[in-house]
Every structure is written in C-alpha cells, then in structure tokens.
Amino acid sequence: MRLIRTTDYNDMSRKVANIISAQVILKPKSSLGLATGSTPIGAYQQLVRWYEKGDVDFSEVCTYNLDEYYGLLPSDPHSYRHFMDTNFFDHINIRRENTFVPDGANLDREAECARYDALLQAVGHLDLQLLGIGRNGHIGFNEPGEVFSKGTHCVDLSQSTIEANSRLFGSIDDVPRRAYSMGVQAIMNARMILLAASGEDKAQAVHDMIFGPVTPRCTASILQLHTNCVVVADRDALSLCPQA
Ligand code: PGA
C-alpha cells in the first residue's frame, strides 16, 4: 500500500485527478472503476477542467461504477447514475454507452447482480479502481461483516451509512435501505486501486485500513493485500496515523 499525503481536500483532488489522467493518457482505452460520494467530486471537477483544455480525452474510456441505490430510477436525482452524469459524464467526451452503473430500477436482485458481474467479467481486470472509504471502513457498499463479499450483491445498508448519506436526502427516512454493490473480489481484481480520503471523520477508518488487521469488520483493510494500491489522503484523514 503506497500512501500519498496531501494537505487538504483540494490537494487530494488534484493528485487523484493527476493519477486518473495519467492512466487515461497512457492507455486511452482504459477501463475505470468509479466511485460516488463527496470525496471524488473535486477530482472529477479537475478532470473536467483538463478535458476542456484538451489535456485528456475520454472518448475510448469505459467506466464501471461501484454501486447504486436499490429501487431508484436512473433519472432520480439521488441515484448514483444521476450523480455520475451531472458531476462528470455530462461534461466530458465519454460515450454514454461506455458508462456502466448497476441498475437500481431493476428489482430482480439476482438478475441485476448477474448482469453486472457478466459486464465486469467481460472486462477481466479494470485498469484502475477509484474508491472512497466509509466512516465504518466500507468500500463501495461492502459494509462491515463476517465475510468479504465476492460478486455484485444487494446489501442492507448499515445504520451509520444511512445516517452519513442522509445529508444528501430530504430526511433520513428517504434514504434507501438497500443498494447494489460491486463485490470485494471484483474490486481487488483491478490492476490498480486508488483510494481517496479526506476529513477527520475518516481518520479511524483510514488508520484501521492501513494499520489494523485484515478483517471484513473493516472492509478496506483487505487493500493491504493488493499489490498496487495507492492511498491519497489529506492531513485530517491521516490524523490518527503515525507520521513515518
Ligand atoms: P463520501 O463517501 O465520499 O461521501 O465520504 C465515501 C464512502 O462512503 O465510500
């Protein structure tokens, strides 16, 4: 696990964007695993700016998102499909048919998980998987539990995740209780993992991810076993980690 220390959210965002942009420049046909949430927004904005300047071209890139709320239509303003469109895809030259997000509107869980896994299996290995980290150490919506998940599955969201995400909804009661999530095995299958973390509320999870035991009770700890995992974290997120 390689750690890149940054001063703050903006510094973290620029460094994350730099790594993604280098990936796309080096391999225009890259397959990128993408994440939603507050963490990657700054990196997406930076990538849009570089795209507008002509520095990076997404015309051949394919993207696969980590997760989606179960039961939300793609057009729902709270859906992760809508998040990706409005924060990133609408502003770059990616081909819409090359962007994949689990379909929250498909209520047949078995069919939807099988469909998404088939898409991922057709790619083989994603070139780069971007991740945030939950306060409880989740990656994607792989919540703390007794075992690491393998394939795409429909999860019951933990209370802490529902509370953390309620800031984006009208009230906590509006937060969906379930979500589709890419499995841990699929995430670990990526050639490179790029995890971004910002803010003091992530400090415990970041500490446990890097220094704790590898355990499904802190899902991100499994990244210690990945041979090419880069963590870009700001000072606040690293506030519980030793300085060395
Ligand atoms: P956040 O979410 O970027 O909104 O903090 C990260 C996550 O829950 O994975």
Short mmCIF file of C-alpha atoms and ligand atoms in Angstrom, two decimals:
data_model
loop_
_atom_site.label_atom_id
_atom_site.label_comp_id
_atom_site.label_asym_id
_atom_site.label_seq_id
_atom_site.Cartn_x
_atom_site.Cartn_y
_atom_site.Cartn_z
CA MET A 1 0.00 0.00 0.00
CA ARG A 2 1.55 3.31 -1.03
CA LEU A 3 0.47 6.40 0.88
CA ILE A 4 0.44 9.88 -0.65
CA ARG A 5 -0.07 12.55 1.99
CA THR A 6 -1.83 15.74 0.93
CA THR A 7 -2.54 18.95 2.77
CA ASP A 8 -6.28 19.24 2.21
CA TYR A 9 -9.24 18.24 0.03
CA ASN A 10 -8.15 20.33 -2.96
CA ASP A 11 -4.63 18.95 -2.90
CA MET A 12 -6.03 15.41 -2.60
CA SER A 13 -8.42 16.02 -5.51
CA ARG A 14 -5.68 17.30 -7.83
CA LYS A 15 -3.42 14.35 -7.06
CA VAL A 16 -6.22 11.84 -7.60
CA ALA A 17 -7.12 13.57 -10.88
CA ASN A 18 -3.47 13.52 -11.92
CA ILE A 19 -3.24 9.76 -11.44
CA ILE A 20 -6.52 9.10 -13.32
CA SER A 21 -5.49 11.42 -16.12
CA ALA A 22 -2.07 9.73 -16.41
CA GLN A 23 -3.85 6.37 -16.64
CA VAL A 24 -6.08 7.61 -19.49
CA ILE A 25 -3.18 9.29 -21.33
CA LEU A 26 -1.06 6.15 -21.09
CA LYS A 27 -3.95 3.88 -22.11
CA PRO A 28 -6.77 5.68 -23.95
CA LYS A 29 -8.94 2.54 -23.85
CA SER A 30 -8.75 2.31 -20.08
CA SER A 31 -11.49 0.67 -18.05
CA LEU A 32 -12.04 2.72 -14.92
CA GLY A 33 -13.96 1.68 -11.83
CA LEU A 34 -15.56 4.85 -10.47
CA ALA A 35 -16.98 5.97 -7.16
CA THR A 36 -19.61 8.43 -5.98
CA GLY A 37 -19.88 10.44 -2.75
CA SER A 38 -18.36 13.73 -1.67
CA THR A 39 -14.77 12.52 -1.89
CA PRO A 40 -14.28 12.22 -5.68
CA ILE A 41 -16.24 15.33 -6.72
CA GLY A 42 -13.16 17.59 -6.66
CA ALA A 43 -11.17 15.10 -8.73
CA TYR A 44 -13.99 14.87 -11.29
CA GLN A 45 -14.13 18.67 -11.50
CA GLN A 46 -10.37 18.80 -12.08
CA LEU A 47 -10.59 16.16 -14.80
CA VAL A 48 -13.38 18.15 -16.49
CA ARG A 49 -11.14 21.25 -16.47
CA TRP A 50 -8.25 19.32 -18.04
CA TYR A 51 -10.65 17.82 -20.60
CA GLU A 52 -11.85 21.32 -21.52
CA LYS A 53 -8.24 22.41 -22.02
CA GLY A 54 -7.66 19.45 -24.35
CA ASP A 55 -5.28 17.69 -21.96
CA VAL A 56 -7.22 14.45 -21.58
CA ASP A 57 -9.53 12.55 -23.91
CA PHE A 58 -12.20 10.15 -22.61
CA SER A 59 -13.59 9.07 -25.99
CA GLU A 60 -12.35 5.50 -25.65
CA VAL A 61 -12.69 5.06 -21.90
CA CYS A 62 -15.18 2.64 -20.32
CA THR A 63 -16.36 3.15 -16.75
CA TYR A 64 -17.95 0.82 -14.20
CA ASN A 65 -19.44 2.30 -11.07
CA LEU A 66 -19.18 0.63 -7.71
CA ASP A 67 -22.73 0.86 -6.54
CA GLU A 68 -26.28 2.13 -6.83
CA TYR A 69 -29.27 2.50 -4.52
CA TYR A 70 -31.79 -0.29 -4.90
CA GLY A 71 -35.17 0.94 -6.09
CA LEU A 72 -34.09 4.30 -7.53
CA LEU A 73 -34.66 5.10 -11.19
CA PRO A 74 -31.57 6.30 -13.11
CA SER A 75 -33.35 9.65 -13.51
CA ASP A 76 -33.86 10.04 -9.73
CA PRO A 77 -31.71 12.98 -8.56
CA HIS A 78 -30.45 10.81 -5.67
CA SER A 79 -29.36 7.94 -7.91
CA TYR A 80 -25.68 7.37 -8.48
CA ARG A 81 -26.32 7.28 -12.24
CA HIS A 82 -27.60 10.84 -11.96
CA PHE A 83 -24.62 11.78 -9.76
CA MET A 84 -22.16 10.46 -12.34
CA ASP A 85 -23.93 12.16 -15.24
CA THR A 86 -24.16 15.55 -13.58
CA ASN A 87 -20.76 15.55 -11.86
CA PHE A 88 -18.70 14.02 -14.62
CA PHE A 89 -20.08 12.31 -17.73
CA ASP A 90 -22.17 15.26 -18.98
CA HIS A 91 -19.03 17.42 -19.09
CA ILE A 92 -16.55 15.15 -20.91
CA ASN A 93 -16.47 13.33 -24.22
CA ILE A 94 -17.11 9.85 -22.85
CA ARG A 95 -19.59 7.77 -24.85
CA ARG A 96 -22.68 7.25 -22.71
CA GLU A 97 -22.94 3.62 -23.83
CA ASN A 98 -19.48 3.04 -22.34
CA THR A 99 -20.57 4.07 -18.84
CA PHE A 100 -21.99 1.37 -16.61
CA VAL A 101 -23.76 1.69 -13.26
CA PRO A 102 -25.79 -1.05 -11.55
CA ASP A 103 -29.45 -0.54 -12.42
CA GLY A 104 -31.25 0.40 -9.21
CA ALA A 105 -34.57 0.22 -11.03
CA ASN A 106 -34.15 -3.49 -11.65
CA LEU A 107 -35.84 -5.02 -8.62
CA ASP A 108 -34.86 -8.54 -9.64
CA ARG A 109 -31.74 -8.71 -7.48
CA GLU A 110 -30.43 -11.98 -8.79
CA ALA A 111 -30.78 -10.89 -12.41
CA GLU A 112 -29.22 -7.48 -11.84
CA CYS A 113 -26.23 -8.84 -9.92
CA ALA A 114 -25.65 -11.47 -12.61
CA ARG A 115 -25.91 -8.82 -15.35
CA TYR A 116 -23.37 -6.55 -13.68
CA ASP A 117 -20.97 -9.38 -12.90
CA ALA A 118 -21.13 -10.51 -16.52
CA LEU A 119 -20.14 -6.99 -17.61
CA LEU A 120 -17.19 -6.98 -15.20
CA GLN A 121 -16.13 -10.47 -16.19
CA ALA A 122 -16.09 -9.44 -19.84
CA VAL A 123 -13.53 -6.75 -18.95
CA GLY A 124 -11.40 -9.15 -16.92
CA HIS A 125 -9.41 -6.62 -14.90
CA LEU A 126 -10.33 -2.97 -14.51
CA ASP A 127 -7.24 -0.84 -15.14
CA LEU A 128 -7.92 1.46 -12.21
CA GLN A 129 -10.49 1.33 -9.44
CA LEU A 130 -11.20 4.60 -7.68
CA LEU A 131 -12.52 4.23 -4.12
CA GLY A 132 -13.68 6.39 -1.26
CA ILE A 133 -13.92 4.95 2.23
CA GLY A 134 -16.88 4.95 4.60
CA ARG A 135 -16.56 6.03 8.22
CA ASN A 136 -17.09 2.37 9.03
CA GLY A 137 -14.37 1.27 6.61
CA HIS A 138 -16.68 0.22 3.80
CA ILE A 139 -15.58 0.32 0.16
CA GLY A 140 -18.35 0.50 -2.39
CA PHE A 141 -21.27 -0.54 -0.23
CA ASN A 142 -19.39 -3.51 1.18
CA GLU A 143 -20.39 -2.94 4.78
CA PRO A 144 -18.57 -4.41 7.79
CA GLY A 145 -19.48 -8.05 8.30
CA GLU A 146 -18.26 -11.55 8.92
CA VAL A 147 -17.00 -12.33 5.42
CA PHE A 148 -15.67 -10.47 2.38
CA SER A 149 -18.19 -10.46 -0.47
CA LYS A 150 -17.25 -11.81 -3.87
CA GLY A 151 -19.54 -10.72 -6.67
CA THR A 152 -22.12 -7.97 -7.08
CA HIS A 153 -24.76 -8.24 -4.40
CA CYS A 154 -27.65 -6.34 -2.87
CA VAL A 155 -26.74 -5.14 0.61
CA ASP A 156 -28.71 -3.90 3.59
CA LEU A 157 -27.05 -0.58 4.38
CA SER A 158 -25.73 -0.14 7.90
CA GLN A 159 -27.26 2.48 10.17
CA SER A 160 -24.03 4.54 10.09
CA THR A 161 -24.06 4.60 6.27
CA ILE A 162 -27.75 5.58 6.20
CA GLU A 163 -27.00 8.40 8.64
CA ALA A 164 -23.88 9.54 6.73
CA ASN A 165 -25.77 9.61 3.42
CA SER A 166 -28.91 11.25 4.80
CA ARG A 167 -27.25 14.66 4.28
CA LEU A 168 -27.98 14.23 0.58
CA PHE A 169 -31.64 13.35 1.05
CA GLY A 170 -34.59 15.36 2.38
CA SER A 171 -34.76 13.25 5.53
CA ILE A 172 -33.21 10.08 6.86
CA ASP A 173 -36.44 8.24 6.05
CA ASP A 174 -35.88 8.94 2.35
CA VAL A 175 -32.51 7.14 2.26
CA PRO A 176 -32.92 3.77 0.55
CA ARG A 177 -32.17 0.88 2.91
CA ARG A 178 -30.59 -1.29 0.25
CA ALA A 179 -28.06 -0.93 -2.52
CA TYR A 180 -26.34 -2.91 -5.21
CA SER A 181 -22.60 -3.07 -4.73
CA MET A 182 -19.71 -4.48 -6.65
CA GLY A 183 -18.10 -7.25 -4.58
CA VAL A 184 -14.75 -7.07 -2.82
CA GLN A 185 -13.31 -9.69 -5.12
CA ALA A 186 -14.16 -7.61 -8.19
CA ILE A 187 -12.58 -4.54 -6.58
CA MET A 188 -9.43 -6.48 -5.69
CA ASN A 189 -9.28 -7.71 -9.29
CA ALA A 190 -8.41 -4.21 -10.55
CA ARG A 191 -4.83 -3.69 -11.71
CA MET A 192 -4.55 -0.56 -9.64
CA ILE A 193 -6.59 0.69 -6.68
CA LEU A 194 -6.71 4.41 -5.96
CA LEU A 195 -8.38 5.19 -2.64
CA ALA A 196 -9.05 8.81 -1.71
CA ALA A 197 -9.85 10.01 1.81
CA SER A 198 -10.41 13.45 3.25
CA GLY A 199 -11.54 14.75 6.61
CA GLU A 200 -11.30 13.88 10.25
CA ASP A 201 -14.42 11.72 10.19
CA LYS A 202 -12.44 9.22 8.08
CA ALA A 203 -9.39 9.15 10.37
CA GLN A 204 -10.30 5.99 12.30
CA ALA A 205 -11.27 4.09 9.15
CA VAL A 206 -8.06 5.17 7.39
CA HIS A 207 -5.97 4.13 10.39
CA ASP A 208 -7.65 0.73 10.57
CA MET A 209 -7.38 0.23 6.82
CA ILE A 210 -3.61 0.76 6.88
CA PHE A 211 -2.57 -0.46 10.31
CA GLY A 212 -5.35 -2.75 11.52
CA PRO A 213 -5.74 -6.46 10.92
CA VAL A 214 -7.12 -7.59 7.57
CA THR A 215 -10.71 -8.27 8.52
CA PRO A 216 -14.19 -7.96 6.97
CA ARG A 217 -15.06 -5.85 10.01
CA CYS A 218 -13.11 -3.08 8.24
CA THR A 219 -13.63 -3.93 4.58
CA ALA A 220 -10.94 -1.55 3.31
CA SER A 221 -8.29 -3.45 5.29
CA ILE A 222 -8.24 -6.06 2.53
CA LEU A 223 -6.49 -3.48 0.35
CA GLN A 224 -3.33 -4.24 2.36
CA LEU A 225 -3.21 -7.42 0.27
CA HIS A 226 -3.42 -5.64 -3.10
CA THR A 227 -0.09 -5.35 -4.88
CA ASN A 228 -0.80 -1.94 -6.43
CA CYS A 229 -2.89 0.12 -4.05
CA VAL A 230 -2.33 3.87 -3.69
CA VAL A 231 -4.00 5.81 -0.88
CA VAL A 232 -4.24 9.58 -1.34
CA ALA A 233 -5.31 11.12 1.93
CA ASP A 234 -5.26 14.56 3.47
CA ARG A 235 -3.85 15.62 6.81
CA ASP A 236 -7.17 15.33 8.65
CA ALA A 237 -7.87 11.83 7.34
CA LEU A 238 -4.35 10.83 8.45
CA SER A 239 -4.58 12.45 11.85
CA LEU A 240 -4.62 9.10 13.68
CA CYS A 241 -1.80 7.59 11.59
CA PRO A 242 1.85 7.67 12.65
CA GLN A 243 3.87 10.30 10.77
CA ALA A 244 6.54 7.95 9.38
P1 PGA B 1 -18.08 10.14 0.93
O1 PGA B 1 -18.44 8.59 0.96
O2 PGA B 1 -17.08 10.31 -0.18
O3 PGA B 1 -19.35 10.84 0.67
O4 PGA B 1 -17.47 10.46 2.26
C1 PGA B 1 -17.42 7.66 0.86
C2 PGA B 1 -17.99 6.29 1.04
O5 PGA B 1 -18.97 6.13 1.79
O6 PGA B 1 -17.48 5.34 0.43
#
